Short mmCIF file of C-alpha atoms (C1' of nucleotides) and ligand atoms in Angstrom, two decimals:
data_model
loop_
_atom_site.label_atom_id
_atom_site.label_comp_id
_atom_site.label_asym_id
_atom_site.label_seq_id
_atom_site.Cartn_x
_atom_site.Cartn_y
_atom_site.Cartn_z
CA MET L 1 4.02 9.01 157.45
CA GLN L 2 6.32 5.96 157.46
CA ASP L 3 9.88 6.78 159.08
CA HIS L 4 12.66 4.38 158.01
CA GLU L 5 12.48 2.42 161.15
CA GLN L 6 8.89 1.42 160.32
CA ILE L 7 9.90 0.57 156.80
CA PHE L 8 12.97 -1.51 158.00
CA SER L 9 10.86 -3.26 160.63
CA ARG L 10 8.05 -4.17 158.39
CA PHE L 11 10.70 -5.51 155.69
CA LEU L 12 12.34 -7.49 158.12
CA ALA L 13 9.15 -9.07 159.60
CA LYS L 14 8.12 -10.06 156.17
CA LYS L 15 11.28 -12.13 156.01
CA GLY L 16 10.76 -13.61 159.70
CA LEU L 17 13.56 -11.35 160.90
CA ARG L 18 13.47 -9.04 163.98
CA LEU L 19 14.43 -5.49 164.46
CA THR L 20 17.02 -5.96 167.33
CA LEU L 21 19.08 -3.29 169.12
CA PRO L 22 22.37 -3.71 166.64
CA ARG L 23 19.94 -3.38 163.72
CA LYS L 24 18.22 -0.38 165.02
CA GLN L 25 21.50 1.20 165.85
CA ILE L 26 22.99 0.72 162.51
CA LEU L 27 19.80 2.07 160.83
CA ASP L 28 19.94 5.00 162.99
CA ALA L 29 23.91 5.72 162.30
CA VAL L 30 23.25 5.18 158.45
CA PHE L 31 20.40 7.99 158.65
CA SER L 32 22.92 10.36 160.79
CA LEU L 33 25.16 10.46 158.04
CA HIS L 34 24.19 12.60 155.12
CA SER L 35 27.15 11.61 152.61
CA HIS L 36 28.43 8.56 151.02
CA PHE L 37 29.84 5.94 153.51
CA ASP L 38 31.68 2.70 153.61
CA ALA L 39 31.42 -0.23 155.98
CA GLU L 40 34.37 1.01 158.05
CA GLN L 41 33.40 4.53 158.17
CA LEU L 42 29.76 3.43 159.58
CA PHE L 43 31.56 1.18 162.22
CA ASP L 44 33.33 4.19 163.34
CA VAL L 45 30.25 6.35 163.50
CA LEU L 46 28.73 3.31 165.86
CA ARG L 47 31.55 3.34 168.09
CA ILE L 48 31.38 7.08 168.57
CA ARG L 49 27.70 6.69 169.35
CA ASN L 50 28.87 3.98 171.80
CA ALA L 51 26.89 1.35 170.12
CA GLU L 52 28.19 -1.78 170.81
CA VAL L 53 27.80 -3.36 167.27
CA SER L 54 30.58 -5.69 165.71
CA LEU L 55 31.87 -5.13 162.22
CA ALA L 56 30.49 -8.36 161.27
CA THR L 57 27.03 -7.47 162.29
CA VAL L 58 27.51 -4.14 160.05
CA TYR L 59 28.44 -6.18 156.97
CA ARG L 60 25.50 -8.52 157.54
CA THR L 61 23.09 -5.61 157.86
CA LEU L 62 24.00 -3.78 154.92
CA PRO L 63 22.77 -6.41 152.44
CA LEU L 64 19.30 -6.11 154.35
CA LEU L 65 19.34 -2.27 154.14
CA LEU L 66 20.08 -2.63 150.37
CA GLU L 67 17.09 -4.84 149.90
CA SER L 68 14.62 -2.97 151.90
CA GLY L 69 15.30 0.10 149.37
CA LEU L 70 16.81 2.45 152.51
CA ILE L 71 20.18 2.32 151.12
CA GLN L 72 21.93 1.81 147.85
CA HIS L 73 25.29 1.20 146.70
CA SER L 74 26.68 4.17 145.20
CA MET L 75 29.87 3.38 143.67
CA ARG L 76 33.51 1.78 144.43
CA GLN L 77 36.39 3.48 145.44
CA GLU L 78 39.97 2.34 146.45
CA SER L 79 38.57 -1.23 146.36
CA ARG L 80 35.91 -0.34 148.92
CA ASP L 81 32.05 -0.49 148.64
CA ILE L 82 30.67 2.95 149.02
CA TYR L 83 26.85 3.38 150.10
CA GLU L 84 24.26 5.97 150.86
CA HIS L 85 20.92 6.21 152.27
CA ILE L 86 18.30 7.20 149.79
CA PHE L 87 14.90 7.17 151.80
CA GLY L 88 13.43 10.56 150.76
CA HIS L 89 16.36 11.28 148.43
CA PRO L 90 16.00 12.13 144.66
CA ARG L 91 17.68 9.72 142.24
CA HIS L 92 21.06 11.29 141.18
CA LEU L 93 23.99 10.11 139.38
CA HIS L 94 27.60 10.57 140.78
CA TRP L 95 30.83 12.82 139.03
CA ILE L 96 33.82 11.14 140.42
CA CYS L 97 37.21 13.02 140.10
CA ARG L 98 39.85 10.38 139.17
CA GLN L 99 42.61 12.93 140.86
CA CYS L 100 41.24 13.90 143.95
CA GLY L 101 38.37 11.55 144.48
CA SER L 102 35.92 14.19 144.96
CA VAL L 103 32.31 12.86 144.27
CA SER L 104 29.23 15.57 143.45
CA GLU L 105 25.94 14.74 142.29
CA THR L 106 23.45 15.71 139.66
CA SER L 107 19.79 14.93 139.26
CA LEU L 108 18.65 11.96 137.30
CA ASP L 109 15.04 13.25 136.24
CA ASN L 110 16.03 13.78 132.60
CA ILE L 111 17.36 10.45 132.26
CA MET L 112 14.82 8.21 134.28
CA PRO L 113 12.09 8.42 131.43
CA PHE L 114 14.38 6.78 129.01
CA LEU L 115 15.60 4.30 131.09
CA GLU L 116 12.08 2.87 132.07
CA ARG L 117 10.84 2.97 128.38
CA ALA L 118 14.26 0.84 127.54
CA ALA L 119 13.28 -1.58 130.35
CA GLN L 120 9.97 -1.78 129.22
CA GLU L 121 10.85 -2.50 125.73
CA GLN L 122 13.21 -5.33 127.06
CA HIS L 123 10.66 -6.66 129.51
CA PHE L 124 13.41 -6.07 131.91
CA GLU L 125 12.29 -5.56 135.71
CA LEU L 126 14.39 -2.76 136.55
CA GLU L 127 15.32 -2.76 140.37
CA ASP L 128 18.49 -0.70 140.83
CA PHE L 129 20.74 1.11 138.66
CA SER L 130 23.88 3.26 138.79
CA LEU L 131 25.32 5.77 136.57
CA ASN L 132 29.01 6.98 137.45
CA LEU L 133 30.82 9.46 135.43
CA MET L 134 34.53 9.44 135.72
CA GLY L 135 36.95 12.25 134.87
CA LEU L 136 38.44 15.42 136.26
CA CYS L 137 36.67 18.10 138.26
CA TRP L 138 36.94 21.57 137.40
CA ARG L 139 39.22 22.21 140.12
CA CYS L 140 41.77 19.63 139.12
CA LYS L 141 41.23 20.26 135.43
CA ASN L 142 42.69 23.80 136.32
CA GLU L 143 45.21 22.75 138.51
CA ASN L 144 46.46 20.53 135.84
CA ARG L 145 46.47 23.47 133.09
CA ASN L 146 48.40 25.67 135.58
CA GLN L 147 51.53 23.37 135.31
CA MET G 1 43.40 2.88 109.40
CA GLN G 2 44.85 2.38 112.94
CA ASP G 3 44.66 -1.40 114.32
CA HIS G 4 44.64 -1.95 118.06
CA GLU G 5 48.38 -2.95 118.12
CA GLN G 6 49.43 0.30 116.61
CA ILE G 7 47.19 2.38 118.95
CA PHE G 8 48.66 0.49 121.95
CA SER G 9 52.37 0.57 120.89
CA ARG G 10 52.13 4.36 120.28
CA PHE G 11 50.33 4.66 123.94
CA LEU G 12 53.17 2.76 125.38
CA ALA G 13 55.82 4.68 123.67
CA LYS G 14 54.59 8.02 124.86
CA LYS G 15 55.15 6.76 128.08
CA GLY G 16 58.51 5.37 127.62
CA LEU G 17 57.06 1.94 127.65
CA ARG G 18 57.71 -1.06 125.17
CA LEU G 19 55.38 -3.43 123.30
CA THR G 20 56.69 -6.80 124.69
CA LEU G 21 55.68 -9.93 123.65
CA PRO G 22 53.77 -10.77 126.66
CA ARG G 23 51.68 -7.29 126.06
CA LYS G 24 51.19 -8.34 122.70
CA GLN G 25 49.86 -11.48 123.49
CA ILE G 26 47.63 -10.20 126.17
CA LEU G 27 46.36 -7.74 123.67
CA ASP G 28 45.57 -10.22 121.08
CA ALA G 29 43.72 -12.39 123.66
CA VAL G 30 41.68 -9.28 124.69
CA PHE G 31 40.43 -8.62 121.18
CA SER G 32 40.25 -12.36 120.32
CA LEU G 33 37.21 -12.24 122.90
CA HIS G 34 34.08 -10.74 121.80
CA SER G 35 32.54 -10.70 125.25
CA HIS G 36 32.87 -9.49 128.84
CA PHE G 37 36.10 -11.17 130.91
CA ASP G 38 37.83 -10.67 134.01
CA ALA G 39 41.25 -11.04 134.59
CA GLU G 40 41.20 -14.70 135.32
CA GLN G 41 39.37 -15.56 132.19
CA LEU G 42 41.72 -13.68 130.20
CA PHE G 43 44.61 -15.50 131.86
CA ASP G 44 42.98 -18.88 130.76
CA VAL G 45 42.66 -17.74 127.20
CA LEU G 46 46.46 -16.83 127.14
CA ARG G 47 47.22 -20.44 128.48
CA ILE G 48 44.98 -22.06 125.88
CA ARG G 49 46.79 -20.03 123.14
CA ASN G 50 50.35 -21.31 124.63
CA ALA G 51 51.14 -17.82 125.35
CA GLU G 52 53.63 -18.16 128.58
CA VAL G 53 52.30 -14.92 130.27
CA SER G 54 52.00 -14.84 134.20
CA LEU G 55 48.77 -13.83 136.03
CA ALA G 56 50.69 -10.86 137.53
CA THR G 57 51.42 -9.37 134.10
CA VAL G 58 47.82 -9.81 132.89
CA TYR G 59 46.97 -7.63 136.25
CA ARG G 60 49.89 -5.17 135.46
CA THR G 61 48.59 -4.71 131.83
CA LEU G 62 44.98 -4.04 132.15
CA PRO G 63 45.42 -0.76 133.55
CA LEU G 64 47.60 0.22 130.40
CA LEU G 65 44.64 -1.24 128.12
CA LEU G 66 42.20 0.97 130.32
CA GLU G 67 44.17 4.12 129.93
CA SER G 68 45.02 3.69 126.18
CA GLY G 69 41.43 3.47 125.76
CA LEU G 70 41.23 0.12 124.18
CA ILE G 71 39.10 -1.47 126.94
CA GLN G 72 36.99 -0.49 129.70
CA HIS G 73 35.71 -1.68 133.04
CA SER G 74 32.26 -2.73 132.39
CA MET G 75 31.00 -3.89 135.79
CA ARG G 76 31.87 -5.84 138.74
CA GLN G 77 30.23 -9.13 139.42
CA GLU G 78 30.70 -11.53 142.21
CA SER G 79 33.63 -9.51 143.30
CA ARG G 80 35.61 -9.70 140.30
CA ASP G 81 36.27 -6.74 137.73
CA ILE G 82 34.86 -7.27 134.33
CA TYR G 83 36.40 -5.67 131.21
CA GLU G 84 35.70 -5.73 127.47
CA HIS G 85 37.45 -4.22 124.42
CA ILE G 86 35.83 -1.03 123.15
CA PHE G 87 37.82 -0.27 120.16
CA GLY G 88 35.56 -0.10 117.29
CA HIS G 89 32.37 -0.79 119.51
CA PRO G 90 29.53 1.55 120.13
CA ARG G 91 29.02 2.81 123.50
CA HIS G 92 26.63 0.78 125.33
CA LEU G 93 24.88 0.04 128.73
CA HIS G 94 24.40 -3.20 130.52
CA TRP G 95 21.21 -4.93 131.85
CA ILE G 96 22.27 -7.22 134.65
CA CYS G 97 20.07 -9.96 135.89
CA ARG G 98 20.67 -10.45 139.91
CA GLN G 99 19.24 -14.00 139.41
CA CYS G 100 20.81 -15.73 136.41
CA GLY G 101 23.62 -13.23 136.14
CA SER G 102 23.13 -12.68 132.45
CA VAL G 103 24.23 -9.36 130.89
CA SER G 104 22.58 -7.88 127.90
CA GLU G 105 23.52 -4.47 126.31
CA THR G 106 21.63 -1.73 124.64
CA SER G 107 22.82 1.52 122.87
CA LEU G 108 23.90 4.55 124.60
CA ASP G 109 23.26 7.09 121.71
CA ASN G 110 19.87 8.43 123.33
CA ILE G 111 21.71 9.40 126.71
CA MET G 112 25.17 10.58 125.41
CA PRO G 113 23.90 14.47 124.36
CA PHE G 114 22.61 14.74 127.96
CA LEU G 115 25.52 13.60 129.71
CA GLU G 116 27.81 15.61 127.65
CA ARG G 117 25.84 18.85 128.18
CA ALA G 118 25.72 17.96 131.85
CA ALA G 119 29.64 17.72 131.83
CA GLN G 120 30.07 20.96 130.01
CA GLU G 121 27.67 22.83 132.70
CA GLN G 122 29.67 21.45 135.57
CA HIS G 123 33.19 22.01 133.89
CA PHE G 124 33.63 18.31 134.25
CA GLU G 125 36.29 16.67 131.98
CA LEU G 126 34.54 13.26 131.03
CA GLU G 127 36.75 10.69 130.49
CA ASP G 128 34.99 7.53 131.28
CA PHE G 129 31.32 6.36 132.53
CA SER G 130 29.26 3.31 133.33
CA LEU G 131 25.64 2.76 133.37
CA ASN G 132 24.64 -0.40 134.79
CA LEU G 133 20.95 -1.38 135.41
CA MET G 134 20.27 -4.20 137.88
CA GLY G 135 17.36 -6.33 138.25
CA LEU G 136 15.39 -9.38 136.68
CA CYS G 137 15.83 -10.23 132.84
CA TRP G 138 12.68 -11.28 131.00
CA ARG G 139 13.43 -15.11 131.34
CA CYS G 140 13.96 -14.90 135.35
CA LYS G 141 10.86 -12.62 135.41
CA ASN G 142 8.66 -15.41 133.83
CA GLU G 143 10.31 -18.13 135.77
CA ASN G 144 9.47 -16.38 139.12
CA ARG G 145 5.82 -15.78 137.72
CA ASN G 146 5.31 -19.50 137.44
CA GLN G 147 5.91 -20.70 140.79
"C1'" DT D 1 9.89 -26.17 180.06
"C1'" DC D 2 11.51 -27.85 175.64
"C1'" DC D 3 12.50 -26.93 170.83
"C1'" DT D 4 13.20 -24.47 167.08
"C1'" DT D 5 14.68 -20.46 164.84
"C1'" DG D 6 17.10 -16.02 164.39
"C1'" DT D 7 21.22 -13.19 166.18
"C1'" DT D 8 25.58 -11.72 167.68
"C1'" DG D 9 30.63 -11.22 168.46
"C1'" DA D 10 35.11 -12.68 167.89
"C1'" DG D 11 38.27 -14.31 165.00
"C1'" DA D 12 39.62 -17.34 161.30
"C1'" DA D 13 39.18 -17.75 156.18
"C1'" DT D 14 38.72 -16.29 151.71
"C1'" DG D 15 40.48 -14.64 147.52
"C1'" DA D 16 41.00 -10.92 143.94
"C1'" DA D 17 44.48 -7.69 143.34
"C1'" DT D 18 48.83 -5.80 144.54
"C1'" DC D 19 53.53 -5.80 145.91
"C1'" DT D 20 58.32 -7.46 146.33
"C1'" DC D 21 62.42 -9.03 144.39
"C1'" DA D 22 65.87 -11.45 141.82
"C1'" DT D 23 66.52 -11.81 137.35
"C1'" DA D 24 66.28 -10.43 132.21
"C1'" DT D 25 65.98 -7.69 128.32
"C1'" DA D 26 66.22 -3.64 126.06
"C1'" DT D 27 68.34 1.36 125.38
"C1'" DT D 28 71.30 4.95 126.09
"C1'" DT D 29 75.95 6.44 127.10
"C1'" DA D 30 80.99 6.70 126.85
"C1'" DT X 1 81.74 -2.92 122.30
"C1'" DA X 2 81.12 -2.46 127.06
"C1'" DA X 3 79.30 -0.42 130.94
"C1'" DA X 4 75.12 2.09 132.73
"C1'" DT X 5 70.58 2.92 133.07
"C1'" DA X 6 65.63 1.89 132.52
"C1'" DT X 7 62.09 -1.27 131.66
"C1'" DA X 8 59.78 -6.02 132.15
"C1'" DT X 9 58.69 -10.34 133.88
"C1'" DG X 10 57.44 -14.63 136.80
"C1'" DA X 11 56.97 -16.63 141.06
"C1'" DG X 12 55.58 -16.39 145.20
"C1'" DA X 13 54.23 -13.56 149.38
"C1'" DT X 14 51.29 -9.91 151.11
"C1'" DT X 15 47.16 -7.03 151.44
"C1'" DC X 16 42.78 -6.25 153.01
"C1'" DA X 17 37.94 -5.89 152.22
"C1'" DT X 18 34.50 -8.99 152.69
"C1'" DT X 19 32.59 -13.25 154.09
"C1'" DC X 20 32.58 -17.25 157.01
"C1'" DT X 21 32.52 -20.49 161.23
"C1'" DC X 22 30.94 -21.27 165.46
"C1'" DA X 23 29.73 -21.16 170.30
"C1'" DA X 24 26.83 -18.63 173.04
"C1'" DC X 25 22.43 -16.49 173.31
"C1'" DA X 26 17.73 -14.66 172.96
"C1'" DA X 27 12.93 -14.81 171.34
"C1'" DG X 28 8.76 -16.95 170.62
"C1'" DG X 29 5.58 -21.27 169.98
"C1'" DA X 30 3.97 -25.75 171.61
MN1 MN R 201 24.84 9.78 146.01
MN1 MN R 202 29.42 -4.44 127.39
ZN1 ZN R 203 39.21 16.67 141.41
ZN1 ZN R 204 17.93 -13.73 134.51
#
DNA sequence: TCCTTGTTGAGAATGAATCTCATATATTTA
DNA sequence: TAAATATATGAGATTCATTCTCAACAAGGA
């Protein structure tokens, strides 16, 4: 039964780094959210929770969380990098509406085998990937039709 | 037999815009390249070709080329947006090595039907998408092993 | 205790991308 | 043909997410 704090702690130890209070607070904030977030939004959550963590440390910690596999970079929107925690979540792809900006998700189970086989053929060591689909959500599609 | 200049010209006309010399030169430069490029690299090509086009106009023209469907946004590397022309090219995905930065391509034919079906089920109007796979290329994988 | 190494916040710096604006050029109108 | 209107452009300023710098601090080992 490994929780994310244990995983992060071990990951850090392996790199000669420590699980400090700011890092712990950032980790908690990340797992208190259940949607996509950017650095600034995460920083806001920390302020609401009265965690005294600087924005610089947020930006410094995100790469560590990425490397540990606890979060993933999901997409880029309005020139901001968007993340989400993935520990215990199934792999999924993103449908991004170019008009309203909404994001919905779909399972990737049907595609994974294909990608893994392709990686093997290439002798490519797959560590991460992203599949983002851009267009119009049904809502915006209808809205445009009625005009 | 539509060439890309005709396509771009018609696209612009439909928007009440004109195919000016700078736009023509940018278009030519884009199709003179046969690999991925960012705005700055495209600007360099234009300078080498003695085209007097400003960087601002390059940045202004890229969204037009995107919307016309002649180029696509391929990925983001080292905080730069990377593009490539796609007119007459098959859809493909990108294998990106996190160590050496190399990018290789693979056909997307096997995945397209799945994506199109998924889009239909969602009533999502798919306009564009990107599938980028990150990890280690075989070269870097071997290199790391021998150390 | 001393020394090395890692950590942090605050604010400065970076740099790709966007914006402003004065000046051109094309197209339409009278 | 001469306004009037709309679109384009280069140069340089600006934006702003992200990264960097640095001084102060803390943990752990010798
Ligand atoms: Mn997601
Ligand atoms: Mn490509
Ligand atoms: Zn929408
Ligand atoms: Zn490589």
